[in-house]
PDB file of C-alpha atoms in Angstrom:
ATOM      1  CA  MET U  21      -5.779  -5.407  22.528  1.00 64.00           C
ATOM      2  CA  LEU U  22      -4.824  -9.408  23.729  1.00 65.00           C
ATOM      3  CA  ARG U  23      -6.373 -10.768  20.140  1.00 76.00           C
ATOM      4  CA  GLY U  24      -5.081  -7.970  17.763  1.00 86.00           C
ATOM      5  CA  ILE U  25      -1.578  -8.773  19.678  1.00 90.00           C
ATOM      6  CA  LYS U  26      -2.278 -12.034  18.508  1.00 93.00           C
ATOM      7  CA  ARG U  27      -3.443 -11.370  15.059  1.00 93.00           C
ATOM      8  CA  LEU U  28      -0.319  -9.044  14.927  1.00 96.00           C
ATOM      9  CA  ASN U  29       2.042 -12.349  16.128  1.00 96.00           C
ATOM     10  CA  ARG U  30       0.111 -14.229  13.155  1.00 96.00           C
ATOM     11  CA  TYR U  31       1.023 -12.005  10.611  1.00 97.00           C
ATOM     12  CA  GLU U  32       4.348 -11.409  11.621  1.00 97.00           C
ATOM     13  CA  ASN U  33       4.860 -15.221  11.878  1.00 97.00           C
ATOM     14  CA  ARG U  34       4.397 -15.097   8.634  1.00 97.00           C
ATOM     15  CA  ILE U  35       6.549 -12.645   7.192  1.00 97.00           C
ATOM     16  CA  LEU U  36       9.240 -14.887   9.014  1.00 97.00           C
ATOM     17  CA  LYS U  37       8.357 -17.744   7.403  1.00 96.00           C
ATOM     18  CA  ILE U  38       8.321 -15.951   3.510  1.00 96.00           C
ATOM     19  CA  ALA U  39      11.992 -14.478   4.502  1.00 96.00           C
ATOM     20  CA  LYS U  40      13.208 -18.621   5.296  1.00 96.00           C
ATOM     21  CA  LEU U  41      11.633 -19.474   1.535  1.00 95.00           C
ATOM     22  CA  GLY U  42      12.815 -17.380   0.015  1.00 95.00           C
ATOM     23  CA  GLY U  43      16.515 -17.984   1.020  1.00 95.00           C
ATOM     24  CA  LYS U  44      19.388 -15.570  -0.386  1.00 95.00           C
ATOM     25  CA  LEU U  45      16.530 -13.810  -2.439  1.00 97.00           C
ATOM     26  CA  VAL U  46      15.097 -12.142   0.864  1.00 97.00           C
ATOM     27  CA  ARG U  47      16.732  -9.621   3.683  1.00 97.00           C
ATOM     28  CA  LEU U  48      14.531  -8.714   6.182  1.00 97.00           C
ATOM     29  CA  LYS U  49      15.462  -4.968   8.198  1.00 97.00           C
ATOM     30  CA  GLN U  50      13.846  -3.947  11.072  1.00 97.00           C
ATOM     31  CA  PHE U  51      13.031   0.051   9.847  1.00 96.00           C
ATOM     32  CA  GLY U  52      11.705   1.239  13.023  1.00 95.00           C
ATOM     33  CA  PHE U  53       9.366   1.027  15.540  1.00 97.00           C
ATOM     34  CA  SER U  54       5.451   2.639  15.535  1.00 97.00           C
ATOM     35  CA  SER U  55       4.102   5.288  17.952  1.00 97.00           C
ATOM     36  CA  LYS U  56       3.571   4.443  21.240  1.00 95.00           C
ATOM     37  CA  THR U  57       0.254   3.143  22.813  1.00 94.00           C
ATOM     38  CA  ASP U  58      -0.646   4.680  25.582  1.00 92.00           C
ATOM     39  CA  GLU U  59       0.583   1.470  27.891  1.00 92.00           C
ATOM     40  CA  GLY U  60       4.214   2.430  26.418  1.00 92.00           C
ATOM     41  CA  PHE U  61       4.996  -0.388  23.990  1.00 92.00           C
ATOM     42  CA  ARG U  62       5.911   0.186  20.846  1.00 96.00           C
ATOM     43  CA  PHE U  63       5.467  -2.695  17.837  1.00 97.00           C
ATOM     44  CA  PRO U  64       8.661  -3.242  15.063  1.00 97.00           C
ATOM     45  CA  ILE U  65       8.010  -2.373  11.627  1.00 98.00           C
ATOM     46  CA  TYR U  66       9.904  -4.198   9.016  1.00 98.00           C
ATOM     47  CA  VAL U  67      10.884  -3.443   5.634  1.00 98.00           C
ATOM     48  CA  MET U  68      12.099  -6.855   3.380  1.00 98.00           C
ATOM     49  CA  GLU U  69      13.883  -6.858   0.631  1.00 98.00           C
ATOM     50  CA  ILE U  70      13.462  -9.825  -1.875  1.00 98.00           C
ATOM     51  CA  GLY U  71      15.497  -9.950  -5.286  1.00 97.00           C
ATOM     52  CA  LYS U  72      19.318  -9.289  -5.958  1.00 97.00           C
ATOM     53  CA  PRO U  73      20.763  -6.066  -4.671  1.00 96.00           C
ATOM     54  CA  LYS U  74      21.737  -5.321  -8.350  1.00 96.00           C
ATOM     55  CA  ALA U  75      18.044  -5.208  -8.987  1.00 96.00           C
ATOM     56  CA  ILE U  76      16.342  -3.621  -5.946  1.00 97.00           C
ATOM     57  CA  LYS U  77      18.666  -0.179  -7.226  1.00 94.00           C
ATOM     58  CA  LYS U  78      18.252  -1.439 -11.148  1.00 94.00           C
ATOM     59  CA  ASN U  79      14.321  -2.268 -11.864  1.00 97.00           C
ATOM     60  CA  VAL U  80      12.309  -1.968  -8.165  1.00 98.00           C
ATOM     61  CA  SER U  81       9.229  -2.058  -7.342  1.00 98.00           C
ATOM     62  CA  GLY U  82       7.142  -1.394  -3.965  1.00 98.00           C
ATOM     63  CA  LEU U  83       4.161  -3.608  -1.918  1.00 98.00           C
ATOM     64  CA  ILE U  84       2.981  -1.550   1.189  1.00 98.00           C
ATOM     65  CA  ALA U  85       0.189  -2.838   3.462  1.00 98.00           C
ATOM     66  CA  GLY U  86      -1.509  -2.000   6.890  1.00 97.00           C
ATOM     67  CA  VAL U  87      -1.707   1.534   6.879  1.00 98.00           C
ATOM     68  CA  HIS U  88      -4.636   1.186   8.421  1.00 97.00           C
ATOM     69  CA  GLY U  89      -4.734  -1.039  10.924  1.00 95.00           C
ATOM     70  CA  LEU U  90      -8.247  -2.381  10.531  1.00 93.00           C
ATOM     71  CA  GLU U  91      -7.531  -2.696   7.043  1.00 93.00           C
ATOM     72  CA  THR U  92      -5.729  -6.599   7.602  1.00 94.00           C
ATOM     73  CA  ILE U  93      -7.462  -7.670   4.516  1.00 93.00           C
ATOM     74  CA  GLY U  94      -4.288  -5.760   2.703  1.00 95.00           C
ATOM     75  CA  ILE U  95      -1.550  -7.609   4.725  1.00 97.00           C
ATOM     76  CA  ARG U  96      -3.468 -10.977   3.894  1.00 96.00           C
ATOM     77  CA  VAL U  97      -3.286 -10.523  -0.054  1.00 97.00           C
ATOM     78  CA  LEU U  98       0.495  -8.583  -0.082  1.00 98.00           C
ATOM     79  CA  LEU U  99       1.228 -12.226   2.695  1.00 98.00           C
ATOM     80  CA  ASP U 100      -0.450 -14.024  -0.101  1.00 97.00           C
ATOM     81  CA  PHE U 101       1.337 -12.905  -2.770  1.00 97.00           C
ATOM     82  CA  LEU U 102       4.542 -13.518  -1.589  1.00 97.00           C
ATOM     83  CA  ASP U 103       3.551 -16.883  -0.253  1.00 96.00           C
ATOM     84  CA  ASP U 104       2.376 -18.016  -3.895  1.00 96.00           C
ATOM     85  CA  LEU U 105       5.741 -16.555  -5.340  1.00 96.00           C
ATOM     86  CA  PHE U 106       8.008 -18.560  -3.326  1.00 95.00           C
ATOM     87  CA  ALA U 107       6.135 -21.773  -3.347  1.00 92.00           C
ATOM     88  CA  ARG U 108       5.775 -21.759  -7.020  1.00 85.00           C
ATOM     89  CA  LYS U 109       9.559 -21.896  -7.585  1.00 85.00           C
ATOM     90  CA  ASN U 110       9.045 -22.573 -11.380  1.00 83.00           C
ATOM     91  CA  SER U 111       6.330 -19.134 -11.959  1.00 91.00           C
ATOM     92  CA  THR U 112       8.026 -16.682 -14.359  1.00 95.00           C
ATOM     93  CA  LEU U 113       7.932 -13.894 -11.986  1.00 96.00           C
ATOM     94  CA  TYR U 114       9.907 -15.767  -9.851  1.00 96.00           C
ATOM     95  CA  GLU U 115      12.580 -16.850 -12.941  1.00 96.00           C
ATOM     96  CA  GLU U 116      12.957 -12.515 -13.303  1.00 97.00           C
ATOM     97  CA  ILE U 117      13.388 -12.595  -9.598  1.00 97.00           C
ATOM     98  CA  LYS U 118      15.953 -15.124  -9.008  1.00 96.00           C
ATOM     99  CA  ASN U 119      17.619 -13.704 -12.452  1.00 96.00           C
ATOM    100  CA  GLY U 120      18.357 -10.537 -11.353  1.00 96.00           C
ATOM    101  CA  GLU U 121      15.829  -8.984 -13.642  1.00 97.00           C
ATOM    102  CA  LEU U 122      13.416  -7.392 -11.033  1.00 98.00           C
ATOM    103  CA  GLY U 123      13.664  -6.582  -7.284  1.00 98.00           C
ATOM    104  CA  ILE U 124      11.134  -5.491  -4.922  1.00 98.00           C
ATOM    105  CA  VAL U 125      10.849  -4.078  -1.584  1.00 98.00           C
ATOM    106  CA  CYS U 126       7.831  -4.421   0.860  1.00 98.00           C
ATOM    107  CA  ILE U 127       6.404  -2.510   4.093  1.00 98.00           C
ATOM    108  CA  PRO U 128       3.800  -5.323   4.821  1.00 98.00           C
ATOM    109  CA  ILE U 129       1.986  -3.703   7.520  1.00 98.00           C
ATOM    110  CA  LEU U 130       2.661   0.029   8.239  1.00 98.00           C
ATOM    111  CA  ASN U 131       1.008  -0.093  11.402  1.00 98.00           C
ATOM    112  CA  PRO U 132       1.206  -2.301  13.027  1.00 98.00           C
ATOM    113  CA  GLY U 133      -0.038  -0.353  16.680  1.00 97.00           C
ATOM    114  CA  GLY U 134      -3.089  -0.171  14.729  1.00 97.00           C
ATOM    115  CA  VAL U 135      -3.199  -4.162  13.912  1.00 96.00           C
ATOM    116  CA  ALA U 136      -2.392  -4.504  17.936  1.00 96.00           C
ATOM    117  CA  LEU U 137      -4.927  -2.197  19.623  1.00 95.00           C
ATOM    118  CA  LYS U 138      -8.030  -2.978  16.320  1.00 93.00           C
ATOM    119  CA  ARG U 139      -8.308   1.080  15.464  1.00 95.00           C
ATOM    120  CA  ARG U 140      -8.454   2.610  11.945  1.00 95.00           C
ATOM    121  CA  SER U 141      -5.387   4.554  13.533  1.00 97.00           C
ATOM    122  CA  ASN U 142      -2.511   4.496  14.902  1.00 98.00           C
ATOM    123  CA  PRO U 143      -1.666   3.963  18.350  1.00 97.00           C
ATOM    124  CA  LYS U 144      -1.499   8.181  18.512  1.00 97.00           C
ATOM    125  CA  GLY U 145      -5.038   8.106  17.180  1.00 97.00           C
ATOM    126  CA  VAL U 146      -3.636   9.629  13.545  1.00 98.00           C
ATOM    127  CA  ASP U 147      -5.174   8.689  10.518  1.00 98.00           C
ATOM    128  CA  LEU U 148      -1.519   7.643   8.974  1.00 98.00           C
ATOM    129  CA  MET U 149      -3.817   8.266   5.820  1.00 98.00           C
ATOM    130  CA  ARG U 150      -4.453  11.938   6.251  1.00 98.00           C
ATOM    131  CA  ASN U 151      -1.291  12.581   7.744  1.00 98.00           C
ATOM    132  CA  SER U 152       0.734  14.162   5.551  1.00 97.00           C
ATOM    133  CA  GLY U 153       0.130  17.761   5.741  1.00 97.00           C
ATOM    134  CA  VAL U 154      -1.210  17.788   2.451  1.00 97.00           C
ATOM    135  CA  GLU U 155      -3.930  20.898   2.218  1.00 97.00           C
ATOM    136  CA  ALA U 156      -6.636  19.081  -0.758  1.00 97.00           C
ATOM    137  CA  GLU U 157      -8.494  22.046  -2.448  1.00 94.00           C
ATOM    138  CA  LYS U 158     -11.797  20.707  -0.636  1.00 92.00           C
ATOM    139  CA  ALA U 159     -12.510  17.933   1.037  1.00 94.00           C
ATOM    140  CA  PRO U 160     -15.413  16.054   2.096  1.00 93.00           C
ATOM    141  CA  PHE U 161     -16.381  17.781   5.673  1.00 94.00           C
ATOM    142  CA  PHE U 162     -14.965  15.609   8.481  1.00 95.00           C
ATOM    143  CA  PHE U 163     -14.292  12.617   6.260  1.00 94.00           C
ATOM    144  CA  GLY U 164     -11.876  13.835   4.628  1.00 96.00           C
ATOM    145  CA  GLY U 165      -9.799  14.600   7.589  1.00 97.00           C
ATOM    146  CA  HIS U 166      -9.899  17.447  10.318  1.00 97.00           C
ATOM    147  CA  LYS U 167      -8.390  18.531  13.147  1.00 95.00           C
ATOM    148  CA  TYR U 168     -10.172  18.725  16.387  1.00 95.00           C
ATOM    149  CA  SER U 169      -9.420  15.420  18.357  1.00 97.00           C
ATOM    150  CA  ASN U 170      -7.996  11.897  18.571  1.00 96.00           C
ATOM    151  CA  PHE U 171     -10.969  11.491  19.534  1.00 95.00           C
ATOM    152  CA  PHE U 172     -12.665  11.208  16.431  1.00 95.00           C
ATOM    153  CA  PRO U 173     -11.545   9.138  13.413  1.00 94.00           C
ATOM    154  CA  TYR U 174     -10.136  10.542  10.252  1.00 96.00           C
ATOM    155  CA  TYR U 175      -8.097  12.686  12.604  1.00 98.00           C
ATOM    156  CA  ARG U 176      -5.300  14.204  10.924  1.00 98.00           C
ATOM    157  CA  GLY U 177      -2.516  15.355  13.324  1.00 97.00           C
ATOM    158  CA  LYS U 178      -0.404  17.800  14.668  1.00 95.00           C
ATOM    159  CA  VAL U 179       2.835  16.547  12.721  1.00 97.00           C
ATOM    160  CA  LEU U 180       4.261  13.827  11.055  1.00 98.00           C
ATOM    161  CA  GLN U 181       4.040  10.552  12.771  1.00 98.00           C
ATOM    162  CA  MET U 182       6.150   7.867  13.296  1.00 98.00           C
ATOM    163  CA  GLU U 183       4.888   5.653  10.986  1.00 98.00           C
ATOM    164  CA  SER U 184       4.920   8.070   8.104  1.00 98.00           C
ATOM    165  CA  ARG U 185       8.120   9.153   8.729  1.00 98.00           C
ATOM    166  CA  ILE U 186       9.376   5.496   8.218  1.00 98.00           C
ATOM    167  CA  LEU U 187       7.720   5.588   4.709  1.00 98.00           C
ATOM    168  CA  ASP U 188       9.127   8.497   3.703  1.00 98.00           C
ATOM    169  CA  ARG U 189      13.146   7.366   4.517  1.00 98.00           C
ATOM    170  CA  PHE U 190      11.561   4.060   2.696  1.00 98.00           C
ATOM    171  CA  PHE U 191      10.675   6.012  -0.125  1.00 98.00           C
ATOM    172  CA  SER U 192      14.442   7.953   0.065  1.00 96.00           C
ATOM    173  CA  GLU U 193      16.468   5.004   0.265  1.00 97.00           C
ATOM    174  CA  TYR U 194      14.582   3.203  -2.231  1.00 97.00           C
ATOM    175  CA  PHE U 195      12.667   5.071  -5.756  1.00 96.00           C
ATOM    176  CA  LEU U 196      15.056   8.126  -5.059  1.00 93.00           C
ATOM    177  CA  GLN U 197      18.129   5.808  -5.644  1.00 88.00           C
ATOM    178  CA  ALA U 198      16.443   3.751  -8.515  1.00 94.00           C
ATOM    179  CA  GLU U 199      17.323   3.267 -11.980  1.00 92.00           C
ATOM    180  CA  ASN U 200      14.398   2.144 -13.240  1.00 94.00           C
ATOM    181  CA  GLN U 201      12.104   4.478 -16.038  1.00 94.00           C
ATOM    182  CA  MET U 202       8.944   3.569 -14.427  1.00 97.00           C
ATOM    183  CA  ILE U 203       9.102   2.918 -10.022  1.00 98.00           C
ATOM    184  CA  PRO U 204       5.419   1.687  -9.362  1.00 98.00           C
ATOM    185  CA  VAL U 205       4.855   1.178  -5.724  1.00 98.00           C
ATOM    186  CA  VAL U 206       1.258  -0.523  -5.096  1.00 98.00           C
ATOM    187  CA  ASP U 207      -0.097   0.429  -0.932  1.00 98.00           C
ATOM    188  CA  ILE U 208      -2.993  -2.175  -0.740  1.00 98.00           C
ATOM    189  CA  HIS U 209      -6.738  -0.797   1.580  1.00 96.00           C
ATOM    190  CA  SER U 210      -9.636  -1.656   1.463  1.00 92.00           C
ATOM    191  CA  GLY U 211     -13.160  -0.816   3.480  1.00 82.00           C
ATOM    192  CA  PHE U 212     -14.548   1.340  -0.109  1.00 81.00           C
ATOM    193  CA  GLY U 213     -17.228   0.393  -2.171  1.00 75.00           C
ATOM    194  CA  THR U 214     -18.386  -2.641  -4.314  1.00 76.00           C
ATOM    195  CA  VAL U 215     -15.929  -2.935  -7.040  1.00 90.00           C
ATOM    196  CA  ASP U 216     -12.100  -3.010  -6.517  1.00 92.00           C
ATOM    197  CA  HIS U 217     -10.474   0.476  -7.234  1.00 96.00           C
ATOM    198  CA  VAL U 218      -7.241   1.095  -8.645  1.00 98.00           C
ATOM    199  CA  TRP U 219      -6.046   4.912  -8.294  1.00 98.00           C
ATOM    200  CA  TRP U 220      -3.230   7.238  -8.961  1.00 98.00           C
ATOM    201  CA  PRO U 221      -2.501  10.446  -7.343  1.00 98.00           C
ATOM    202  CA  TYR U 222      -4.145  13.361  -6.477  1.00 98.00           C
ATOM    203  CA  ALA U 223      -6.054  12.787  -3.498  1.00 98.00           C
ATOM    204  CA  SER U 224      -6.145  16.745  -3.058  1.00 97.00           C
ATOM    205  CA  THR U 225      -6.998  17.726  -6.147  1.00 98.00           C
ATOM    206  CA  HIS U 226      -9.352  17.528  -9.289  1.00 97.00           C
ATOM    207  CA  ASN U 227      -6.206  18.669 -11.275  1.00 97.00           C
ATOM    208  CA  PRO U 228      -4.220  16.148 -13.422  1.00 97.00           C
ATOM    209  CA  CYS U 229      -0.753  14.920 -12.429  1.00 97.00           C
ATOM    210  CA  ALA U 230       2.131  15.685 -14.120  1.00 96.00           C
ATOM    211  CA  ASP U 231       2.180  11.836 -15.144  1.00 97.00           C
ATOM    212  CA  GLU U 232      -1.342  11.844 -15.739  1.00 98.00           C
ATOM    213  CA  SER U 233      -1.546  10.634 -19.577  1.00 97.00           C
ATOM    214  CA  LEU U 234       1.166   7.729 -18.745  1.00 97.00           C
ATOM    215  CA  PHE U 235      -1.097   6.599 -15.456  1.00 98.00           C
ATOM    216  CA  GLN U 236      -3.866   6.523 -18.227  1.00 97.00           C
ATOM    217  CA  LYS U 237      -2.286   4.753 -20.883  1.00 97.00           C
ATOM    218  CA  ILE U 238      -0.889   1.817 -17.744  1.00 98.00           C
ATOM    219  CA  GLY U 239      -5.023   1.814 -17.092  1.00 97.00           C
ATOM    220  CA  SER U 240      -5.782   0.773 -20.752  1.00 97.00           C
ATOM    221  CA  HIS U 241      -3.347  -1.741 -20.636  1.00 97.00           C
ATOM    222  CA  PHE U 242      -4.115  -3.499 -17.684  1.00 97.00           C
ATOM    223  CA  THR U 243      -8.011  -3.420 -18.991  1.00 97.00           C
ATOM    224  CA  ASN U 244      -7.534  -3.953 -22.301  1.00 95.00           C
ATOM    225  CA  GLY U 245      -4.166  -6.094 -22.371  1.00 94.00           C
ATOM    226  CA  LEU U 246      -4.024  -7.600 -19.256  1.00 96.00           C
ATOM    227  CA  ASN U 247      -7.668  -8.181 -19.349  1.00 96.00           C
ATOM    228  CA  HIS U 248      -7.690  -6.632 -15.486  1.00 97.00           C
ATOM    229  CA  TYR U 249     -11.650  -5.216 -16.155  1.00 94.00           C
ATOM    230  CA  LEU U 250     -12.569  -5.930 -13.330  1.00 93.00           C
ATOM    231  CA  TYR U 251     -10.589  -2.850 -11.588  1.00 97.00           C
ATOM    232  CA  ARG U 252     -11.379   0.083 -12.176  1.00 97.00           C
ATOM    233  CA  PHE U 253      -8.571   2.795 -12.420  1.00 98.00           C
ATOM    234  CA  GLY U 254      -8.506   6.572 -12.314  1.00 98.00           C
ATOM    235  CA  PRO U 255      -6.822   9.852 -10.504  1.00 98.00           C
ATOM    236  CA  GLN U 256      -8.565   8.936  -6.056  1.00 97.00           C
ATOM    237  CA  SER U 257     -10.010  12.716  -6.446  1.00 97.00           C
ATOM    238  CA  GLU U 258     -12.494  11.379  -8.889  1.00 96.00           C
ATOM    239  CA  THR U 259     -13.965   8.903  -6.001  1.00 94.00           C
ATOM    240  CA  TYR U 260     -13.364  11.258  -3.318  1.00 95.00           C
ATOM    241  CA  THR U 261     -10.962  13.712  -1.744  1.00 97.00           C
ATOM    242  CA  THR U 262      -9.161  14.099   1.374  1.00 97.00           C
ATOM    243  CA  HIS U 263      -6.698  16.487   3.245  1.00 98.00           C
ATOM    244  CA  GLY U 264      -2.792  14.025   3.757  1.00 98.00           C
ATOM    245  CA  ASP U 265      -2.827  11.702   1.929  1.00 98.00           C
ATOM    246  CA  LEU U 266       0.797  10.567   1.826  1.00 98.00           C
ATOM    247  CA  TRP U 267       1.306   9.409  -1.396  1.00 98.00           C
ATOM    248  CA  ASP U 268       0.662  12.540  -2.626  1.00 98.00           C
ATOM    249  CA  ARG U 269       3.087  14.005  -0.602  1.00 98.00           C
ATOM    250  CA  LEU U 270       5.861  11.925  -1.863  1.00 98.00           C
ATOM    251  CA  TYR U 271       5.065  12.046  -5.485  1.00 98.00           C
ATOM    252  CA  ASP U 272       5.146  15.956  -5.548  1.00 97.00           C
ATOM    253  CA  LYS U 273       8.775  15.339  -3.783  1.00 96.00           C
ATOM    254  CA  PHE U 274       9.795  13.035  -6.160  1.00 95.00           C
ATOM    255  CA  GLN U 275       8.727  15.694  -8.714  1.00 93.00           C
ATOM    256  CA  LEU U 276      10.286  18.439  -6.892  1.00 91.00           C
ATOM    257  CA  ILE U 277      13.947  16.625  -7.137  1.00 90.00           C
ATOM    258  CA  SER U 278      13.567  15.636 -10.297  1.00 86.00           C
ATOM    259  CA  ASN U 279      12.618  18.790 -11.399  1.00 82.00           C
ATOM    260  CA  GLU U 280      16.089  20.245  -9.387  1.00 79.00           C
ATOM    261  CA  SER U 281      18.626  16.979 -11.431  1.00 71.00           C
ATOM    262  CA  LYS U 282      18.904  15.735  -8.166  1.00 61.00           C
ATOM    263  CA  ILE U 283      17.852  12.033 -10.288  1.00 59.00           C
ATOM    264  CA  PRO U 284      17.891  11.232 -13.558  1.00 60.00           C
ATOM    265  CA  LYS U 285      14.540  13.084 -15.338  1.00 64.00           C
ATOM    266  CA  SER U 286      13.709   9.834 -17.684  1.00 80.00           C
ATOM    267  CA  SER U 287      12.341   7.889 -14.059  1.00 90.00           C
ATOM    268  CA  ARG U 288       8.693   8.004 -12.906  1.00 95.00           C
ATOM    269  CA  PHE U 289       7.354   7.410  -9.235  1.00 97.00           C
ATOM    270  CA  LEU U 290       4.199   5.639  -9.885  1.00 98.00           C
ATOM    271  CA  PRO U 291       2.346   5.457  -6.491  1.00 98.00           C
ATOM    272  CA  LEU U 292      -0.591   3.308  -7.174  1.00 98.00           C
ATOM    273  CA  THR U 293      -3.796   2.741  -4.473  1.00 98.00           C
ATOM    274  CA  LEU U 294      -5.283  -0.989  -4.541  1.00 98.00           C
ATOM    275  CA  GLU U 295      -8.580  -0.451  -3.072  1.00 96.00           C
ATOM    276  CA  ILE U 296     -10.297  -3.931  -2.320  1.00 92.00           C
ATOM    277  CA  GLY U 297     -14.125  -3.055  -2.020  1.00 83.00           C
ATOM    278  CA  THR U 298     -15.296  -5.184   0.570  1.00 69.00           C
ATOM    279  CA  TRP U 299     -19.460  -4.221   0.880  1.00 67.00           C
ATOM    280  CA  SER U 300     -20.271  -6.067  -2.130  1.00 69.00           C
ATOM    281  CA  ASP U 301     -21.091  -9.590  -0.323  1.00 70.00           C
ATOM    282  CA  ILE U 302     -22.820  -7.466   2.537  1.00 67.00           C
ATOM    283  CA  SER U 303     -25.459  -9.631   1.123  1.00 72.00           C
ATOM    284  CA  LEU U 304     -23.463 -13.031   2.256  1.00 71.00           C
ATOM    285  CA  ASP U 305     -23.112 -11.551   5.669  1.00 72.00           C
ATOM    286  CA  PRO U 306     -25.280  -8.855   6.736  1.00 71.00           C
ATOM    287  CA  TRP U 307     -23.314  -8.508  10.258  1.00 66.00           C
ATOM    288  CA  LYS U 308     -20.198  -7.362   9.022  1.00 60.00           C
ATOM    289  CA  ILE U 309     -22.071  -3.664   9.204  1.00 68.00           C
ATOM    290  CA  PHE U 310     -21.938  -4.048  12.845  1.00 59.00           C
ATOM    291  CA  ARG U 311     -18.438  -5.513  13.539  1.00 65.00           C
ATOM    292  CA  LYS U 312     -15.020  -3.468  13.982  1.00 62.00           C
ATOM    293  CA  ARG U 313     -13.479  -4.798  10.876  1.00 63.00           C
ATOM    294  CA  GLY U 314     -16.300  -5.704   8.991  1.00 59.00           C
ATOM    295  CA  ILE U 315     -16.987  -2.994   6.044  1.00 67.00           C
ATOM    296  CA  PHE U 316     -13.248  -3.135   5.592  1.00 67.00           C
ATOM    297  CA  ASN U 317     -13.052  -6.666   5.114  1.00 70.00           C
ATOM    298  CA  PRO U 318     -14.558  -9.680   2.697  1.00 67.00           C
ATOM    299  CA  ALA U 319     -17.491 -11.278   4.640  1.00 68.00           C
ATOM    300  CA  ARG U 320     -16.537 -14.960   5.907  1.00 67.00           C
ATOM    301  CA  GLU U 321     -17.526 -16.589   2.115  1.00 66.00           C
ATOM    302  CA  SER U 322     -15.243 -14.852  -0.305  1.00 68.00           C
ATOM    303  CA  LYS U 323     -12.509 -13.776   2.107  1.00 72.00           C
ATOM    304  CA  GLN U 324      -9.978 -16.214   0.620  1.00 83.00           C
ATOM    305  CA  LYS U 325     -10.964 -15.915  -2.553  1.00 82.00           C
ATOM    306  CA  SER U 326     -10.875 -12.103  -2.629  1.00 84.00           C
ATOM    307  CA  ILE U 327      -6.980 -12.838  -1.464  1.00 89.00           C
ATOM    308  CA  ILE U 328      -5.772 -14.945  -4.095  1.00 93.00           C
ATOM    309  CA  SER U 329      -7.857 -13.240  -6.805  1.00 93.00           C
ATOM    310  CA  HIS U 330      -5.231 -10.020  -6.537  1.00 96.00           C
ATOM    311  CA  ARG U 331      -2.176 -12.107  -7.098  1.00 96.00           C
ATOM    312  CA  ARG U 332      -2.004 -11.829 -10.987  1.00 97.00           C
ATOM    313  CA  PHE U 333      -2.504  -7.873 -10.855  1.00 98.00           C
ATOM    314  CA  LEU U 334       0.863  -7.523  -8.225  1.00 98.00           C
ATOM    315  CA  SER U 335       2.403  -9.609 -10.648  1.00 97.00           C
ATOM    316  CA  ASP U 336       1.712  -7.544 -13.499  1.00 97.00           C
ATOM    317  CA  VAL U 337       2.236  -4.378 -12.020  1.00 98.00           C
ATOM    318  CA  ILE U 338       5.465  -5.382 -10.633  1.00 98.00           C
ATOM    319  CA  ARG U 339       6.864  -6.172 -14.690  1.00 97.00           C
ATOM    320  CA  LEU U 340       6.148  -2.528 -15.051  1.00 98.00           C
ATOM    321  CA  ALA U 341       9.133  -1.619 -13.299  1.00 97.00           C
ATOM    322  CA  LYS U 342      11.457  -3.500 -16.431  1.00 95.00           C
ATOM    323  CA  LEU U 343       9.438  -1.543 -18.841  1.00 95.00           C
ATOM    324  CA  ASN U 344       9.908   2.003 -19.978  1.00 94.00           C
ATOM    325  CA  PRO U 345       6.981   4.310 -20.965  1.00 93.00           C
ATOM    326  CA  SER U 346       7.080   3.670 -24.255  1.00 91.00           C
ATOM    327  CA  ASP U 347       6.309   0.210 -23.864  1.00 91.00           C
ATOM    328  CA  ILE U 348       3.139   0.632 -23.028  1.00 89.00           C
ATOM    329  CA  ALA U 349       0.623   0.951 -25.553  1.00 74.00           C
TER     330      ALA U 349
END
């Protein structure tokens, strides 16, 4: 646990450094705490607001990482992106944020307890991406989520966990109140496959979501128009299905509230999962398959290259926040 806490402290120090670099453009908030460990420890969960308050309301986008405690490459990708943003203050994206055209809200580490304990789950043994309560039409046995015991991985839990409730609050405070036509959010994961996937809802069913045609246009725009051809775009169910996906739950919640006319019907909530493929470099580091965090992170030789490779993709997703659906060819 000590090594995990040291790693968590390094990430938290980077978060504080980014907040300092951003000056008045960054506001760091403690949004709550993780679930308790067996020893009674709880770890703070932070939210970063980046940009002017009016932009957070008008043209907001979201970045999330650290949902699974072993997938630390996602945390590093997010922090590297923000480091680069404030290190290069002559960049177009920085100018757009400085001028009030765009706002970003981040949860850099949703599951700090999992990072500290060096486990995929939260401190209660619950896999947060199996925890939303959404029932899949047909999910793979065990891997798709189960309710047997938290002794085993992919345990769904019996109630919505503290970390999942914090994500709910984050969603309600920033995305339900947003005024932009498209509200893009990227949740960064790793550890599946040999290519980088970009998934949209649903994970629970092969039925298309309400915004399937728009997601398809975004995927085509990113691939053909912006040359993000190394990413594989599609609904998550094309790859595998699971119970309890948090974004399935929040996407449906947004649709329900929108249909009840509590928010403008023109708003589109667009959650995307960036699943960084980390299996292709096993030949560089075969021993990674025997390390606890090995298959969830790139080999040492390719780690830094992988981290910086997603900067432009994240920038382009954030820029969706100031576009209308009709702007996507």
